[in-house]
Each structure stands twice: as C-alpha cells, then as structure tokens.
Amino acid sequence: MTYDTVATISQVTSLLFFIAMFGSVVVYALWPANGAMFEAAQRDALDLREPSRGKQQ
C-alpha cells in the first residue's frame, strides 16, 4: 500500500463517517417524539420573566 492509497481510504472513510453523523443529528432533531422536548427548551431559553437558576444577582 502506498501513501496515496492509505490517504484516499482515510479520506473516504472520514467523509462517510461525517455524513453518517450529520444524518444522525438531522434525524434526531426532526424526529417527531423530540418535538416537545425542543419546544420546552425553547420556551425555557426565551423565558426572561424568571431569573436563571444558578446565577447570582
């Protein structure tokens, strides 16, 4: 095996791994069962009426 062969195999493997991870994140984010969790996180993040827990004023 030459350096070029090893480099090509490494690059292709890394690209496929990146595509798989990206696809997994997209599927997780768009999965219908996770919608309520993301909506709750959005409401909590944008709720400015109550001081944040853990922060001292």
PDB file of C-alpha atoms in Angstrom:
ATOM      1  CA  MET A   1       0.000   0.000   0.000  1.00  0.00           C
ATOM      2  CA  THR A   2       1.305   3.375  -0.926  1.00  0.00           C
ATOM      3  CA  TYR A   3       0.804   6.602   0.951  1.00  0.00           C
ATOM      4  CA  ASP A   4      -1.714   7.786  -1.644  1.00  0.00           C
ATOM      5  CA  THR A   5      -3.825   4.659  -1.196  1.00  0.00           C
ATOM      6  CA  VAL A   6      -3.863   4.999   2.587  1.00  0.00           C
ATOM      7  CA  ALA A   7      -4.650   8.717   2.349  1.00  0.00           C
ATOM      8  CA  THR A   8      -7.524   8.096  -0.069  1.00  0.00           C
ATOM      9  CA  ILE A   9      -9.014   5.335   2.086  1.00  0.00           C
ATOM     10  CA  SER A  10      -8.707   7.556   5.159  1.00  0.00           C
ATOM     11  CA  GLN A  11     -10.375  10.492   3.422  1.00  0.00           C
ATOM     12  CA  VAL A  12     -13.257   8.408   2.093  1.00  0.00           C
ATOM     13  CA  THR A  13     -13.785   6.750   5.476  1.00  0.00           C
ATOM     14  CA  SER A  14     -13.777  10.124   7.233  1.00  0.00           C
ATOM     15  CA  LEU A  15     -16.258  11.550   4.729  1.00  0.00           C
ATOM     16  CA  LEU A  16     -18.623   8.606   5.170  1.00  0.00           C
ATOM     17  CA  PHE A  17     -18.341   8.904   8.965  1.00  0.00           C
ATOM     18  CA  PHE A  18     -19.116  12.631   8.787  1.00  0.00           C
ATOM     19  CA  ILE A  19     -22.144  12.020   6.549  1.00  0.00           C
ATOM     20  CA  ALA A  20     -23.430   9.331   8.934  1.00  0.00           C
ATOM     21  CA  MET A  21     -23.019  11.599  11.970  1.00  0.00           C
ATOM     22  CA  PHE A  22     -24.654  14.556  10.202  1.00  0.00           C
ATOM     23  CA  GLY A  23     -27.563  12.367   9.121  1.00  0.00           C
ATOM     24  CA  SER A  24     -27.964  11.068  12.669  1.00  0.00           C
ATOM     25  CA  VAL A  25     -28.138  14.600  14.070  1.00  0.00           C
ATOM     26  CA  VAL A  26     -30.699  15.670  11.457  1.00  0.00           C
ATOM     27  CA  VAL A  27     -32.866  12.607  12.108  1.00  0.00           C
ATOM     28  CA  TYR A  28     -32.649  13.191  15.885  1.00  0.00           C
ATOM     29  CA  ALA A  29     -33.587  16.853  15.525  1.00  0.00           C
ATOM     30  CA  LEU A  30     -36.529  16.158  13.214  1.00  0.00           C
ATOM     31  CA  TRP A  31     -37.865  13.040  14.985  1.00  0.00           C
ATOM     32  CA  PRO A  32     -41.490  13.794  15.960  1.00  0.00           C
ATOM     33  CA  ALA A  33     -41.119  12.452  19.514  1.00  0.00           C
ATOM     34  CA  ASN A  34     -38.373  15.004  20.249  1.00  0.00           C
ATOM     35  CA  GLY A  35     -40.532  17.966  19.240  1.00  0.00           C
ATOM     36  CA  ALA A  36     -41.986  18.507  22.702  1.00  0.00           C
ATOM     37  CA  MET A  37     -38.539  18.450  24.284  1.00  0.00           C
ATOM     38  CA  PHE A  38     -37.204  21.062  21.840  1.00  0.00           C
ATOM     39  CA  GLU A  39     -40.286  23.251  22.311  1.00  0.00           C
ATOM     40  CA  ALA A  40     -39.868  23.112  26.103  1.00  0.00           C
ATOM     41  CA  ALA A  41     -36.189  24.023  25.765  1.00  0.00           C
ATOM     42  CA  GLN A  42     -37.130  26.920  23.501  1.00  0.00           C
ATOM     43  CA  ARG A  43     -39.689  28.230  25.999  1.00  0.00           C
ATOM     44  CA  ASP A  44     -37.209  27.900  28.867  1.00  0.00           C
ATOM     45  CA  ALA A  45     -34.456  29.660  26.917  1.00  0.00           C
ATOM     46  CA  LEU A  46     -36.678  32.579  25.940  1.00  0.00           C
ATOM     47  CA  ASP A  47     -38.422  32.974  29.316  1.00  0.00           C
ATOM     48  CA  LEU A  48     -36.993  36.197  30.675  1.00  0.00           C
ATOM     49  CA  ARG A  49     -39.509  36.689  33.496  1.00  0.00           C
ATOM     50  CA  GLU A  50     -37.722  34.457  35.991  1.00  0.00           C
ATOM     51  CA  PRO A  51     -34.037  34.739  36.898  1.00  0.00           C
ATOM     52  CA  SER A  52     -31.927  31.840  35.741  1.00  0.00           C
ATOM     53  CA  ARG A  53     -31.136  29.148  38.252  1.00  0.00           C
ATOM     54  CA  GLY A  54     -27.548  29.127  39.392  1.00  0.00           C
ATOM     55  CA  LYS A  55     -26.837  32.758  38.570  1.00  0.00           C
ATOM     56  CA  GLN A  56     -26.336  35.190  41.385  1.00  0.00           C
ATOM     57  CA  GLN A  57     -27.580  38.723  41.018  1.00  0.00           C
TER      58      GLN A  57
END
